[in-house]
CSV table of C-alpha atoms in Angstrom, one decimal:
chain,number,residue,atom,x,y,z
A,15,MET,CA,32.1,16.6,-11.7
A,16,PRO,CA,28.9,17.9,-10.5
A,17,GLN,CA,29.0,19.8,-7.2
A,18,LEU,CA,26.7,17.4,-5.3
A,19,ALA,CA,27.4,13.6,-4.9
A,20,PHE,CA,24.9,11.2,-5.5
A,21,GLN,CA,24.7,10.4,-1.8
A,22,ASP,CA,24.1,14.2,-1.1
A,23,TYR,CA,20.6,13.8,-2.5
A,24,TYR,CA,19.5,11.1,-0.2
A,25,PRO,CA,16.9,12.4,2.1
A,26,ASP,CA,18.1,13.0,5.7
A,27,HIS,CA,16.4,10.0,7.2
A,28,LEU,CA,18.3,7.7,4.8
A,29,SER,CA,21.7,9.5,5.3
A,30,TYR,CA,23.0,7.5,8.3
A,31,CYS,CA,24.6,4.9,6.4
A,32,TYR,CA,28.2,4.1,8.0
A,33,GLY,CA,29.6,3.8,4.4
A,34,CYS,CA,28.1,6.8,2.8
A,35,GLY,CA,25.7,8.7,4.9
A,36,ARG,CA,26.6,12.3,5.3
A,37,LEU,CA,24.9,12.4,8.7
A,38,ASN,CA,27.0,9.6,10.1
A,39,GLU,CA,29.9,11.4,11.6
A,40,HIS,CA,31.7,8.2,12.4
A,41,GLY,CA,31.2,6.7,8.7
A,42,HIS,CA,33.4,6.7,5.6
A,43,GLN,CA,31.4,9.4,3.9
A,44,ILE,CA,31.8,7.8,0.6
A,45,LYS,CA,30.8,10.0,-2.4
A,46,SER,CA,30.0,9.2,-5.9
A,47,TYR,CA,29.6,11.2,-9.1
A,48,TRP,CA,29.0,10.7,-12.7
A,49,ALA,CA,32.4,10.5,-14.5
A,50,ASP,CA,33.1,13.1,-17.3
A,51,ASP,CA,32.0,10.4,-19.9
A,52,GLY,CA,28.5,10.9,-18.5
A,53,GLU,CA,28.1,7.0,-18.5
A,54,THR,CA,30.2,5.7,-15.9
A,55,THR,CA,30.4,6.6,-12.2
A,56,VAL,CA,33.3,7.5,-10.1
A,57,CYS,CA,34.3,7.6,-6.3
A,58,VAL,CA,37.8,8.6,-5.0
A,59,PHE,CA,38.2,7.4,-1.4
A,60,GLU,CA,41.2,8.0,0.9
A,61,PRO,CA,41.7,4.7,3.3
A,62,LEU,CA,42.8,5.9,6.7
A,63,PRO,CA,46.3,4.7,7.9
A,64,TYR,CA,44.8,2.0,10.1
A,65,HIS,CA,42.5,0.6,7.3
A,66,THR,CA,45.2,-2.2,6.9
A,67,ALA,CA,44.9,-5.8,5.9
A,68,ILE,CA,48.5,-6.9,6.4
A,69,PRO,CA,50.8,-3.8,6.8
A,70,GLY,CA,51.1,-1.8,3.7
A,71,TYR,CA,47.8,-3.0,2.1
A,72,VAL,CA,44.2,-1.9,2.3
A,73,TYR,CA,41.7,-4.0,4.2
A,74,GLY,CA,39.3,-6.0,2.2
A,75,GLY,CA,36.4,-5.1,4.2
A,76,VAL,CA,36.9,-1.4,3.6
A,77,LEU,CA,37.3,-2.3,0.0
A,78,ALA,CA,34.0,-4.1,0.0
A,79,SER,CA,32.3,-1.2,1.9
A,80,VAL,CA,33.4,1.3,-0.7
A,81,ILE,CA,32.2,-1.0,-3.5
A,82,ASP,CA,29.0,-1.5,-1.7
A,83,CYS,CA,28.1,2.2,-1.3
A,84,HIS,CA,29.5,3.2,-4.7
A,85,GLY,CA,27.3,0.6,-6.0
A,86,THR,CA,24.0,1.6,-4.4
A,87,GLY,CA,24.8,5.3,-5.2
A,88,SER,CA,25.3,4.5,-8.7
A,89,ALA,CA,22.2,2.4,-8.7
A,90,ALA,CA,20.1,5.4,-7.4
A,91,ALA,CA,21.8,7.8,-10.0
A,92,ALA,CA,21.1,5.4,-12.9
A,93,ALA,CA,17.4,4.7,-11.6
A,94,PHE,CA,16.7,8.5,-11.7
A,95,ARG,CA,18.3,8.9,-15.2
A,96,ALA,CA,16.2,5.8,-16.5
A,97,GLU,CA,13.1,7.7,-15.3
A,98,GLY,CA,14.2,10.9,-16.9
A,99,ARG,CA,14.3,13.0,-13.9
A,100,ALA,CA,17.0,14.8,-11.7
A,101,MET,CA,18.0,13.4,-8.3
A,102,ASP,CA,16.5,16.2,-6.4
A,103,THR,CA,12.9,15.3,-7.6
A,104,GLU,CA,10.3,13.5,-5.6
A,105,PRO,CA,9.8,10.6,-5.0
A,106,ALA,CA,13.4,10.0,-3.4
A,107,GLN,CA,15.0,6.6,-4.5
A,108,ARG,CA,17.4,4.8,-2.2
A,109,PHE,CA,18.9,1.4,-3.0
A,110,LEU,CA,20.2,-1.4,-0.8
A,111,THR,CA,22.5,-4.1,-1.6
A,112,ALA,CA,21.0,-7.5,-2.2
A,113,SER,CA,24.2,-9.2,-3.4
A,114,LEU,CA,27.8,-8.3,-3.2
A,115,LYS,CA,30.7,-9.9,-5.0
A,116,VAL,CA,34.3,-8.9,-4.6
A,117,ASN,CA,37.2,-10.3,-6.4
A,118,TYR,CA,40.6,-9.2,-4.9
A,119,LEU,CA,42.9,-9.7,-7.9
A,120,LYS,CA,46.0,-8.4,-6.1
A,121,PRO,CA,46.8,-6.7,-2.7
A,122,THR,CA,45.8,-3.1,-2.8
A,123,PRO,CA,48.6,-0.7,-1.8
A,124,LEU,CA,47.7,1.7,1.1
A,125,ASP,CA,49.4,4.7,0.0
A,126,PRO,CA,48.5,8.2,1.7
A,127,ASN,CA,49.5,9.9,-1.7
A,128,ARG,CA,47.4,7.6,-3.9
A,129,PRO,CA,43.7,7.3,-3.0
A,130,LEU,CA,41.4,4.6,-4.3
A,131,HIS,CA,39.6,5.1,-7.6
A,132,LEU,CA,36.4,3.4,-8.2
A,133,ARG,CA,34.8,3.2,-11.7
A,134,GLY,CA,31.3,2.0,-11.6
A,135,ARG,CA,29.5,0.7,-14.9
A,136,ILE,CA,25.8,0.2,-15.0
A,137,ARG,CA,25.1,-3.2,-16.4
A,138,GLU,CA,21.4,-3.4,-15.9
A,139,VAL,CA,18.4,-1.2,-14.7
A,140,LYS,CA,15.2,-3.3,-14.5
A,141,GLY,CA,12.3,-2.8,-12.2
A,142,ARG,CA,13.5,-2.4,-8.7
A,143,LYS,CA,16.9,-3.9,-9.5
A,144,VAL,CA,20.1,-2.3,-10.8
A,145,ILE,CA,23.4,-4.2,-11.3
A,146,VAL,CA,26.7,-2.2,-11.2
A,147,ASP,CA,30.2,-3.4,-11.9
A,148,ILE,CA,32.9,-1.6,-10.2
A,149,ASP,CA,36.8,-1.7,-10.8
A,150,VAL,CA,39.1,-0.3,-8.0
A,151,SER,CA,42.4,1.0,-8.9
A,152,VAL,CA,45.0,3.0,-6.9
A,153,GLY,CA,45.6,6.7,-7.8
A,154,ARG,CA,43.4,9.6,-8.1
A,155,ASP,CA,43.0,9.6,-11.9
A,156,GLY,CA,42.0,6.1,-12.3
A,157,SER,CA,44.9,5.2,-14.6
A,158,GLY,CA,46.4,2.7,-12.1
A,159,GLU,CA,46.3,-1.0,-12.4
A,160,ILE,CA,42.9,-2.7,-11.3
A,161,CYS,CA,43.4,-4.4,-7.9
A,162,VAL,CA,39.8,-5.3,-7.1
A,163,GLN,CA,36.6,-6.0,-9.1
A,164,GLY,CA,33.1,-5.8,-7.6
A,165,GLU,CA,29.6,-6.5,-8.6
A,166,VAL,CA,26.6,-4.9,-6.6
A,167,ILE,CA,23.1,-6.1,-7.2
A,168,ALA,CA,21.1,-3.2,-5.7
A,169,VAL,CA,17.4,-3.1,-5.0
A,170,ARG,CA,15.2,-0.1,-4.4
A,171,VAL,CA,14.1,0.3,-0.8
A,172,PRO,CA,10.6,-0.5,-0.4
A,173,GLU,CA,8.4,2.4,0.8
A,174,SER,CA,7.5,0.6,4.1
A,175,PHE,CA,11.2,0.7,5.1
A,176,VAL,CA,11.5,4.3,4.2
A,177,VAL,CA,8.7,5.0,6.5
A,178,GLU,CA,10.3,2.9,9.3
A,179,ALA,CA,13.7,4.6,8.8
A,180,MET,CA,12.1,7.9,9.0
A,181,ALA,CA,10.5,7.0,12.4
A,182,LYS,CA,13.7,5.5,13.8
A,183,ALA,CA,15.8,8.5,12.7
A,184,GLU,CA,13.3,10.7,14.4
A,185,GLN,CA,13.5,8.6,17.6
A,186,SER,CA,17.3,8.6,17.5
A,187,ARG,CA,17.2,12.5,17.3
A,188,SER,CA,14.8,12.9,20.2
A,189,ASP,CA,16.8,10.5,22.4
A,190,ASN,CA,20.0,12.7,21.9
B,30,MET,CA,35.0,-22.5,23.5
B,31,PRO,CA,38.8,-22.5,23.7
B,32,GLN,CA,40.4,-19.5,25.5
B,33,LEU,CA,42.3,-18.1,22.6
B,34,ALA,CA,40.7,-17.0,19.4
B,35,PHE,CA,42.1,-18.0,15.9
B,36,GLN,CA,43.2,-14.5,15.4
B,37,ASP,CA,45.2,-14.5,18.8
B,38,TYR,CA,47.6,-17.0,17.1
B,39,TYR,CA,48.5,-14.7,14.2
B,40,PRO,CA,52.1,-13.4,14.6
B,41,ASP,CA,52.4,-9.8,15.7
B,42,HIS,CA,53.4,-8.4,12.3
B,43,LEU,CA,50.2,-10.0,10.7
B,44,SER,CA,48.0,-8.7,13.6
B,45,TYR,CA,47.3,-5.2,12.3
B,46,CYS,CA,44.1,-6.1,10.2
B,47,TYR,CA,41.4,-3.5,10.6
B,48,GLY,CA,38.9,-6.2,10.9
B,49,CYS,CA,40.5,-8.7,13.2
B,50,GLY,CA,44.0,-7.7,14.2
B,51,ARG,CA,44.4,-7.5,18.0
B,52,LEU,CA,47.2,-4.8,17.5
B,53,ASN,CA,44.9,-2.5,15.4
B,54,GLU,CA,43.3,-0.5,18.1
B,55,HIS,CA,41.0,1.3,15.7
B,56,GLY,CA,39.6,-2.0,14.2
B,57,HIS,CA,36.8,-4.3,14.7
B,58,GLN,CA,38.7,-6.9,16.8
B,59,ILE,CA,36.8,-9.9,15.2
B,60,LYS,CA,37.5,-13.1,17.1
B,61,SER,CA,36.6,-16.6,15.7
B,62,TYR,CA,36.6,-19.9,17.4
B,63,TRP,CA,35.7,-23.6,16.8
B,64,ALA,CA,32.2,-24.2,17.8
B,65,ASP,CA,31.2,-27.0,20.4
B,66,ASP,CA,30.5,-29.3,17.6
B,67,GLY,CA,34.3,-29.2,16.8
B,68,GLU,CA,33.6,-29.0,13.1
B,69,THR,CA,32.0,-25.4,12.4
B,70,THR,CA,33.4,-22.1,13.5
B,71,VAL,CA,31.8,-19.2,15.3
B,72,CYS,CA,32.2,-15.6,15.8
B,73,VAL,CA,30.0,-13.2,17.8
B,74,PHE,CA,30.2,-9.7,16.9
B,75,GLU,CA,28.5,-6.6,18.5
B,76,PRO,CA,28.0,-3.8,15.9
B,77,LEU,CA,28.5,-0.4,17.2
B,78,PRO,CA,25.3,2.0,17.5
B,79,TYR,CA,26.7,3.9,14.3
B,80,HIS,CA,27.3,0.8,12.2
B,81,THR,CA,23.9,1.5,10.5
B,82,ALA,CA,22.7,1.1,6.9
B,83,ILE,CA,19.3,2.7,7.1
B,84,PRO,CA,18.4,3.5,10.7
B,85,GLY,CA,17.7,0.3,12.8
B,86,TYR,CA,19.7,-2.1,10.3
B,87,VAL,CA,23.4,-3.3,10.2
B,88,TYR,CA,25.5,-1.7,7.5
B,89,GLY,CA,26.4,-4.4,4.7
B,90,GLY,CA,30.0,-3.3,4.6
B,91,VAL,CA,30.4,-4.2,8.3
B,92,LEU,CA,28.6,-7.4,7.7
B,93,ALA,CA,31.0,-8.1,4.7
B,94,SER,CA,33.9,-7.3,7.0
B,95,VAL,CA,33.0,-9.7,9.6
B,96,ILE,CA,32.3,-12.3,7.1
B,97,ASP,CA,35.7,-11.7,5.5
B,98,CYS,CA,37.7,-12.0,8.8
B,99,HIS,CA,35.7,-14.8,10.1
B,100,GLY,CA,36.5,-16.6,6.7
B,101,THR,CA,40.2,-16.0,6.8
B,102,GLY,CA,40.3,-16.9,10.4
B,103,SER,CA,38.5,-20.2,9.9
B,104,ALA,CA,40.5,-20.8,6.8
B,105,ALA,CA,43.7,-20.7,9.0
B,106,ALA,CA,42.3,-22.8,11.7
B,107,ALA,CA,41.2,-25.6,9.0
B,108,ALA,CA,44.6,-25.4,7.4
B,109,PHE,CA,46.5,-26.1,10.7
B,110,ARG,CA,44.0,-28.9,11.4
B,111,ALA,CA,44.5,-30.5,7.9
B,112,GLU,CA,48.1,-30.5,8.7
B,113,GLY,CA,47.5,-32.1,12.1
B,114,ARG,CA,49.2,-29.5,14.1
B,115,ALA,CA,48.2,-26.7,16.6
B,116,MET,CA,47.8,-23.0,15.6
B,117,ASP,CA,50.8,-22.2,18.0
B,118,THR,CA,53.1,-24.3,16.0
B,119,GLU,CA,55.6,-23.0,13.3
B,120,PRO,CA,55.4,-22.2,10.5
B,121,ALA,CA,52.5,-19.6,10.9
B,122,GLN,CA,49.8,-19.7,8.4
B,123,ARG,CA,47.8,-16.5,7.6
B,124,PHE,CA,45.2,-16.4,4.9
B,125,LEU,CA,43.8,-13.5,2.8
B,126,THR,CA,40.6,-13.2,0.8
B,127,ALA,CA,40.8,-13.9,-2.9
B,128,SER,CA,37.0,-13.7,-3.3
B,129,LEU,CA,34.2,-12.8,-1.2
B,130,LYS,CA,30.4,-13.2,-1.9
B,131,VAL,CA,27.7,-11.8,0.4
B,132,ASN,CA,23.8,-12.4,-0.1
B,133,TYR,CA,21.9,-9.9,1.9
B,134,LEU,CA,18.7,-12.2,2.4
B,135,LYS,CA,17.0,-9.6,4.6
B,136,PRO,CA,17.9,-6.6,6.5
B,137,THR,CA,19.9,-7.4,9.6
B,138,PRO,CA,18.4,-5.6,12.8
B,139,LEU,CA,20.9,-3.6,14.7
B,140,ASP,CA,20.1,-4.3,18.2
B,141,PRO,CA,22.4,-3.7,21.2
B,142,ASN,CA,21.0,-6.6,23.0
B,143,ARG,CA,21.4,-9.1,20.2
B,144,PRO,CA,24.9,-9.4,18.8
B,145,LEU,CA,25.6,-10.9,15.3
B,146,HIS,CA,26.3,-14.7,15.3
B,147,LEU,CA,28.5,-16.1,12.4
B,148,ARG,CA,28.6,-19.7,11.8
B,149,GLY,CA,31.3,-20.9,9.4
B,150,ARG,CA,31.5,-24.2,7.5
B,151,ILE,CA,34.6,-25.3,5.9
B,152,ARG,CA,33.7,-26.5,2.5
B,153,GLU,CA,37.2,-27.2,1.1
B,154,VAL,CA,40.9,-27.2,2.1
B,155,LYS,CA,43.1,-27.7,-1.0
B,156,GLY,CA,46.6,-26.6,-1.4
B,157,ARG,CA,46.9,-23.0,-0.5
B,158,LYS,CA,43.1,-22.4,-0.8
B,159,VAL,CA,40.4,-22.7,1.7
B,160,ILE,CA,36.7,-22.1,1.1
B,161,VAL,CA,34.4,-21.2,4.0
B,162,ASP,CA,30.5,-20.7,3.9
B,163,ILE,CA,29.3,-18.5,6.6
B,164,ASP,CA,25.7,-17.8,7.9
B,165,VAL,CA,24.9,-14.7,9.8
B,166,SER,CA,22.0,-14.5,12.3
B,167,VAL,CA,21.2,-12.1,15.0
B,168,GLY,CA,21.3,-13.2,18.6
B,169,ARG,CA,24.3,-14.5,20.6
B,170,ASP,CA,23.2,-18.1,20.6
B,171,GLY,CA,22.9,-18.5,16.8
B,172,SER,CA,19.4,-19.7,16.9
B,173,GLY,CA,18.0,-16.6,15.1
B,174,GLU,CA,16.8,-16.4,11.5
B,175,ILE,CA,19.6,-16.2,8.9
B,176,CYS,CA,20.0,-12.7,7.6
B,177,VAL,CA,23.0,-12.9,5.5
B,178,GLN,CA,25.0,-15.6,3.8
B,179,GLY,CA,28.6,-15.2,2.7
B,180,GLU,CA,31.3,-17.2,1.0
B,181,VAL,CA,34.9,-16.6,1.4
B,182,ILE,CA,37.6,-18.0,-0.8
B,183,ALA,CA,40.9,-17.5,1.1
B,184,VAL,CA,44.3,-18.1,0.1
B,185,ARG,CA,47.5,-18.6,2.2
B,186,VAL,CA,49.6,-15.5,2.4
B,187,PRO,CA,52.8,-16.2,0.3
B,188,GLU,CA,56.2,-16.0,2.4
B,189,SER,CA,57.4,-13.0,0.4
B,190,PHE,CA,54.4,-11.1,1.7
B,191,VAL,CA,54.9,-12.2,5.2
B,192,VAL,CA,58.6,-10.9,5.1
B,193,GLU,CA,57.4,-7.7,3.6
B,194,ALA,CA,54.7,-7.2,6.3
B,195,MET,CA,57.2,-7.9,8.9
B,196,ALA,CA,59.6,-5.1,7.6
B,197,LYS,CA,56.7,-2.7,7.4
B,198,ALA,CA,55.3,-3.5,10.8
B,199,GLU,CA,59.0,-2.8,12.1
B,200,GLN,CA,59.3,0.3,10.2
B,201,SER,CA,55.9,1.5,11.6
B,202,ARG,CA,56.9,0.9,15.1
B,203,SER,CA,60.2,2.7,14.7
B,204,ASP,CA,58.3,5.6,13.2
B,205,ASN,CA,56.1,6.0,16.3
């Protein structure tokens, strides 16, 4: 795996996401990478003991969150790749979720020794839109049974939003 | 609105959900009620300042979480109603999400003075399955523009799961 996660390339003012922002100290700090196969993307996530649905199983909203951010992260990586340039080149590209689908095939065990493994497959890169399919299994190596399947339709954040986010991030810093 | 939320009727051992469990002190503590019209369901949720996507907007994973738990709560309430009995009667009914769809129509402003308003519509109650459609707007009274639409297909938790959850909740209590 490369040293930096996809999310580590997001510019500072777009790095406050509760799911994956490295500057959101309260958040999940989700990290995504290209897999060794160079084609799919992976994320390993350790749910906290209180991320429960019914006792012993992972809460569906946390699963949806990890799928969401692994999806938008994978979308950004795929978009850079489609343009033939590295993620640390300008202009930055940041994706938001337009549509999220999650199928909970079976309850996902919450086991401190077996983190969640997400595998993303880029289905389509077209204009501002990227579609990513994601399988979630339990266990660090990804060989576990698939408990959850997700689909993320991600769209590139318009420039006007990026400017606004930058202003709000600045404001937030000066308020603190 | 009635005094107790749907989630307040869940038995203790099924009340540790990170989204809506009243016994999960780290969780979102989502609460759902029948609306004044007696047909739809409502939930008012105040995102925390760090529940951000890009600065100024609510994180999609938190929106998915609130939709998820408002959906399963509404499903339970609808199932009790379909059986013509009150939520405090036995046997308890608890639903989990089989499938979640979320369409983010537009970015949802994160405004401390304007909580999220969720409106649930029971589309179908059939056997162990309940389908709930949910609109999310910004502002306590629900008159705001709809930013997000969700669909929750909820299924009643099998009895074997309830027994297992009860044992795990007991174990967790005796461990602490």
